[in-house]
Tab-separated table of N, CA, C and O in Angstrom:
chain	number	residue	atom	x	y	z
A	1	MET	N	0.823	-1.203	0.000
A	1	MET	CA	0.000	0.000	0.000
A	1	MET	C	0.863	1.262	0.000
A	1	MET	O	0.543	2.226	-0.652
A	2	GLY	N	1.971	1.226	0.740
A	2	GLY	CA	2.841	2.396	0.812
A	2	GLY	C	3.498	2.722	-0.514
A	2	GLY	O	3.688	3.885	-0.855
A	3	VAL	N	3.852	1.672	-1.277
A	3	VAL	CA	4.499	1.889	-2.577
A	3	VAL	C	3.515	2.514	-3.554
A	3	VAL	O	3.871	3.420	-4.319
A	4	ILE	N	2.268	2.065	-3.508
A	4	ILE	CA	1.245	2.617	-4.409
A	4	ILE	C	0.985	4.082	-4.068
A	4	ILE	O	0.892	4.932	-4.962
A	5	ALA	N	0.887	4.386	-2.783
A	5	ALA	CA	0.656	5.768	-2.372
A	5	ALA	C	1.829	6.659	-2.778
A	5	ALA	O	1.626	7.781	-3.256
A	6	ALA	N	3.037	6.163	-2.607
A	6	ALA	CA	4.213	6.949	-2.996
A	6	ALA	C	4.241	7.156	-4.509
A	6	ALA	O	4.568	8.249	-4.993
A	7	SER	N	3.896	6.119	-5.257
A	7	SER	CA	3.876	6.248	-6.715
A	7	SER	C	2.829	7.262	-7.155
A	7	SER	O	3.069	8.062	-8.060
A	8	LEU	N	1.659	7.220	-6.520
A	8	LEU	CA	0.621	8.190	-6.867
A	8	LEU	C	1.058	9.613	-6.538
A	8	LEU	O	0.794	10.541	-7.300
A	9	LEU	N	1.747	9.777	-5.410
A	9	LEU	CA	2.239	11.116	-5.071
A	9	LEU	C	3.243	11.611	-6.093
A	9	LEU	O	3.215	12.769	-6.501
A	10	ILE	N	4.122	10.728	-6.523
A	10	ILE	CA	5.158	11.128	-7.475
A	10	ILE	C	4.565	11.407	-8.855
A	10	ILE	O	4.980	12.334	-9.546
A	11	LEU	N	3.567	10.633	-9.259
A	11	LEU	CA	3.017	10.774	-10.607
A	11	LEU	C	1.860	11.763	-10.694
A	11	LEU	O	1.743	12.506	-11.667
A	12	VAL	N	0.983	11.771	-9.705
A	12	VAL	CA	-0.252	12.547	-9.803
A	12	VAL	C	-0.098	13.944	-9.219
A	12	VAL	O	-0.609	14.907	-9.788
A	13	LEU	N	0.587	14.077	-8.117
A	13	LEU	CA	0.693	15.373	-7.456
A	13	LEU	C	1.324	16.450	-8.340
A	13	LEU	O	0.780	17.558	-8.425
A	14	PRO	N	2.422	16.186	-9.048
A	14	PRO	CA	2.965	17.241	-9.930
A	14	PRO	C	2.002	17.635	-11.049
A	14	PRO	O	1.933	18.818	-11.414
A	15	VAL	N	1.247	16.687	-11.571
A	15	VAL	CA	0.286	17.003	-12.633
A	15	VAL	C	-0.821	17.900	-12.098
A	15	VAL	O	-1.212	18.883	-12.738
A	16	ILE	N	-1.316	17.582	-10.912
A	16	ILE	CA	-2.371	18.404	-10.300
A	16	ILE	C	-1.840	19.799	-9.994
A	16	ILE	O	-2.504	20.807	-10.283
A	17	LEU	N	-0.638	19.882	-9.426
A	17	LEU	CA	-0.056	21.192	-9.125
A	17	LEU	C	0.173	22.006	-10.390
A	17	LEU	O	-0.092	23.204	-10.431
A	18	PHE	N	0.666	21.356	-11.445
A	18	PHE	CA	0.884	22.052	-12.708
A	18	PHE	C	-0.442	22.578	-13.260
A	18	PHE	O	-0.516	23.703	-13.749
A	19	GLY	N	-1.472	21.759	-13.166
A	19	GLY	CA	-2.789	22.190	-13.641
A	19	GLY	C	-3.325	23.369	-12.849
A	19	GLY	O	-3.867	24.326	-13.421
A	20	LEU	N	-3.177	23.330	-11.536
A	20	LEU	CA	-3.660	24.432	-10.700
A	20	LEU	C	-2.883	25.720	-10.963
A	20	LEU	O	-3.475	26.804	-11.058
A	21	ILE	N	-1.575	25.608	-11.084
A	21	ILE	CA	-0.758	26.800	-11.349
A	21	ILE	C	-1.080	27.369	-12.727
A	21	ILE	O	-1.175	28.588	-12.903
A	22	THR	N	-1.270	26.482	-13.710
A	22	THR	CA	-1.632	26.944	-15.057
A	22	THR	C	-2.970	27.667	-15.032
A	22	THR	O	-3.116	28.745	-15.621
A	23	TYR	N	-3.951	27.090	-14.352
A	23	TYR	CA	-5.267	27.717	-14.251
A	23	TYR	C	-5.173	29.072	-13.552
A	23	TYR	O	-5.754	30.057	-14.004
A	24	TRP	N	-4.403	29.123	-12.447
A	24	TRP	CA	-4.270	30.366	-11.697
A	24	TRP	C	-3.618	31.448	-12.542
A	24	TRP	O	-4.075	32.598	-12.557
A	25	LEU	N	-2.544	31.085	-13.265
A	25	LEU	CA	-1.883	32.074	-14.112
A	25	LEU	C	-2.792	32.516	-15.255
A	25	LEU	O	-2.811	33.692	-15.629
A	26	TRP	N	-3.548	31.589	-15.827
A	26	TRP	CA	-4.441	31.927	-16.939
A	26	TRP	C	-5.500	32.922	-16.471
A	26	TRP	O	-5.858	33.847	-17.196
A	27	MET	N	-5.986	32.749	-15.258
A	27	MET	CA	-7.021	33.635	-14.740
A	27	MET	C	-6.466	34.999	-14.317
A	27	MET	O	-7.229	35.926	-14.081
A	28	ARG	N	-5.159	35.140	-14.226
A	28	ARG	CA	-4.549	36.405	-13.832
A	28	ARG	C	-4.576	37.435	-14.961
A	28	ARG	O	-4.256	38.592	-14.749
A	29	GLY	N	-4.898	37.023	-16.162
A	29	GLY	CA	-4.974	37.964	-17.271
A	29	GLY	C	-3.775	37.835	-18.192
A	29	GLY	O	-3.103	36.801	-18.252
A	30	ILE	N	-3.518	38.914	-18.905
A	30	ILE	CA	-2.504	38.884	-19.952
A	30	ILE	C	-1.107	38.654	-19.386
A	30	ILE	O	-0.297	37.949	-19.995
A	31	LEU	N	-0.796	39.208	-18.222
A	31	LEU	CA	0.533	39.001	-17.652
A	31	LEU	C	0.737	37.544	-17.246
A	31	LEU	O	1.833	36.991	-17.419
A	32	GLY	N	-0.298	36.928	-16.726
A	32	GLY	CA	-0.212	35.509	-16.391
A	32	GLY	C	-0.011	34.651	-17.622
A	32	GLY	O	0.742	33.679	-17.605
A	33	ARG	N	-0.681	35.027	-18.696
A	33	ARG	CA	-0.535	34.264	-19.946
A	33	ARG	C	0.846	34.459	-20.544
A	33	ARG	O	1.422	33.531	-21.113
A	34	ILE	N	1.401	35.650	-20.399
A	34	ILE	CA	2.777	35.880	-20.856
A	34	ILE	C	3.744	35.029	-20.037
A	34	ILE	O	4.682	34.440	-20.578
A	35	CYS	N	3.506	34.943	-18.734
A	35	CYS	CA	4.336	34.086	-17.885
A	35	CYS	C	4.225	32.624	-18.319
A	35	CYS	O	5.225	31.899	-18.338
A	36	LEU	N	3.016	32.174	-18.660
A	36	LEU	CA	2.838	30.802	-19.129
A	36	LEU	C	3.618	30.549	-20.409
A	36	LEU	O	4.253	29.501	-20.572
A	37	VAL	N	3.577	31.501	-21.332
A	37	VAL	CA	4.335	31.351	-22.574
A	37	VAL	C	5.822	31.253	-22.262
A	37	VAL	O	6.534	30.416	-22.840
A	38	GLY	N	6.294	32.076	-21.339
A	38	GLY	CA	7.705	32.017	-20.954
A	38	GLY	C	8.082	30.681	-20.345
A	38	GLY	O	9.134	30.117	-20.656
A	39	VAL	N	7.218	30.157	-19.485
A	39	VAL	CA	7.484	28.857	-18.861
A	39	VAL	C	7.512	27.763	-19.915
A	39	VAL	O	8.394	26.892	-19.913
A	40	PHE	N	6.551	27.783	-20.836
A	40	PHE	CA	6.531	26.764	-21.886
A	40	PHE	C	7.737	26.883	-22.813
A	40	PHE	O	8.280	25.875	-23.266
A	41	MET	N	8.171	28.110	-23.093
A	41	MET	CA	9.348	28.291	-23.947
A	41	MET	C	10.605	27.761	-23.250
A	41	MET	O	11.451	27.134	-23.902
A	42	CYS	N	10.726	28.015	-21.954
A	42	CYS	CA	11.880	27.478	-21.213
A	42	CYS	C	11.862	25.957	-21.223
A	42	CYS	O	12.899	25.310	-21.370
A	43	GLY	N	10.672	25.376	-21.081
A	43	GLY	CA	10.556	23.925	-21.153
A	43	GLY	C	10.927	23.389	-22.522
A	43	GLY	O	11.563	22.341	-22.639
A	44	ALA	N	10.543	24.118	-23.566
A	44	ALA	CA	10.881	23.689	-24.922
A	44	ALA	C	12.386	23.756	-25.155
A	44	ALA	O	12.968	22.861	-25.784
A	45	VAL	N	13.027	24.795	-24.648
A	45	VAL	CA	14.485	24.915	-24.778
A	45	VAL	C	15.172	23.781	-24.034
A	45	VAL	O	16.133	23.179	-24.528
A	46	GLU	N	14.672	23.466	-22.846
A	46	GLU	CA	15.255	22.380	-22.056
A	46	GLU	C	15.086	21.036	-22.779
A	46	GLU	O	16.026	20.241	-22.862
A	47	ALA	N	13.894	20.793	-23.307
A	47	ALA	CA	13.654	19.541	-24.037
A	47	ALA	C	14.539	19.461	-25.275
A	47	ALA	O	15.089	18.401	-25.597
A	48	HIS	N	14.695	20.579	-25.989
A	48	HIS	CA	15.541	20.591	-27.182
A	48	HIS	C	16.991	20.305	-26.817
A	48	HIS	O	17.691	19.573	-27.533
A	49	SER	N	17.462	20.869	-25.696
A	49	SER	CA	18.852	20.635	-25.310
A	49	SER	C	19.080	19.198	-24.856
A	49	SER	O	20.192	18.686	-24.967
A	50	ILE	N	18.040	18.547	-24.348
A	50	ILE	CA	18.176	17.140	-23.974
A	50	ILE	C	18.167	16.246	-25.207
A	50	ILE	O	18.967	15.320	-25.334
A	51	ILE	N	17.281	16.553	-26.154
A	51	ILE	CA	17.165	15.726	-27.362
A	51	ILE	C	18.366	15.931	-28.283
A	51	ILE	O	18.898	14.977	-28.847
A	52	TYR	N	18.791	17.179	-28.448
A	52	TYR	CA	19.904	17.511	-29.340
A	52	TYR	C	21.027	18.158	-28.529
A	52	TYR	O	21.133	19.387	-28.490
A	53	PRO	N	21.854	17.368	-27.868
A	53	PRO	CA	22.923	17.968	-27.054
A	53	PRO	C	23.935	18.710	-27.928
A	53	PRO	O	24.116	18.407	-29.105
A	54	GLN	N	24.587	19.687	-27.316
A	54	GLN	CA	25.556	20.502	-28.045
A	54	GLN	C	26.782	19.660	-28.379
A	54	GLN	O	27.314	18.933	-27.550
A	55	LYS	N	27.222	19.785	-29.625
A	55	LYS	CA	28.417	19.064	-30.050
A	55	LYS	C	29.661	19.870	-29.689
A	55	LYS	O	29.603	21.076	-29.475
A	56	ASN	N	30.762	19.183	-29.652
A	56	ASN	CA	32.028	19.827	-29.377
A	56	ASN	C	32.359	20.795	-30.516
A	56	ASN	O	32.197	20.471	-31.689
A	57	LEU	N	32.831	21.984	-30.177
A	57	LEU	CA	33.119	22.981	-31.208
A	57	LEU	C	34.223	22.529	-32.151
A	57	LEU	O	34.208	22.854	-33.336
A	58	LYS	N	35.179	21.760	-31.667
A	58	LYS	CA	36.256	21.280	-32.541
A	58	LYS	C	35.692	20.397	-33.647
A	58	LYS	O	36.143	20.479	-34.792
A	59	GLU	N	34.730	19.559	-33.321
A	59	GLU	CA	34.106	18.716	-34.354
A	59	GLU	C	33.399	19.570	-35.395
A	59	GLU	O	33.505	19.320	-36.599
A	60	ASN	N	32.675	20.595	-34.941
A	60	ASN	CA	31.971	21.451	-35.892
A	60	ASN	C	32.940	22.181	-36.816
A	60	ASN	O	32.740	22.241	-38.028
A	61	TYR	N	33.994	22.770	-36.240
A	61	TYR	CA	34.948	23.505	-37.064
A	61	TYR	C	35.716	22.569	-37.992
A	61	TYR	O	36.005	22.906	-39.134
A	62	ALA	N	36.056	21.384	-37.533
A	62	ALA	CA	36.770	20.425	-38.376
A	62	ALA	C	35.901	20.008	-39.555
A	62	ALA	O	36.406	19.865	-40.683
A	63	ARG	N	34.619	19.860	-39.337
A	63	ARG	CA	33.724	19.445	-40.414
A	63	ARG	C	33.547	20.597	-41.412
A	63	ARG	O	33.509	20.383	-42.620
A	64	VAL	N	33.454	21.826	-40.915
A	64	VAL	CA	33.254	22.971	-41.806
A	64	VAL	C	34.528	23.254	-42.605
A	64	VAL	O	34.484	23.489	-43.812
A	65	ILE	N	35.680	23.222	-41.942
A	65	ILE	CA	36.950	23.513	-42.614
A	65	ILE	C	37.349	22.385	-43.553
A	65	ILE	O	37.832	22.624	-44.653
A	66	GLY	N	37.144	21.143	-43.103
A	66	GLY	CA	37.581	19.979	-43.892
A	66	GLY	C	36.643	19.659	-44.947
A	66	GLY	O	36.613	19.802	-46.089
């Protein structure tokens, strides 16, 4: 029972909190919506950096020069 409760806390609680914060910011008006766009853009940048990690600059320059 304890493992199930812990799993639910780890999986469900962040989703509920994210939903509540999103709703609260959306109801704050245009500034809240601008903040939401900023948060989503930061998340997109983070996801992009995880999916496409930065290559070593020496490899890039060697490929361009060579």
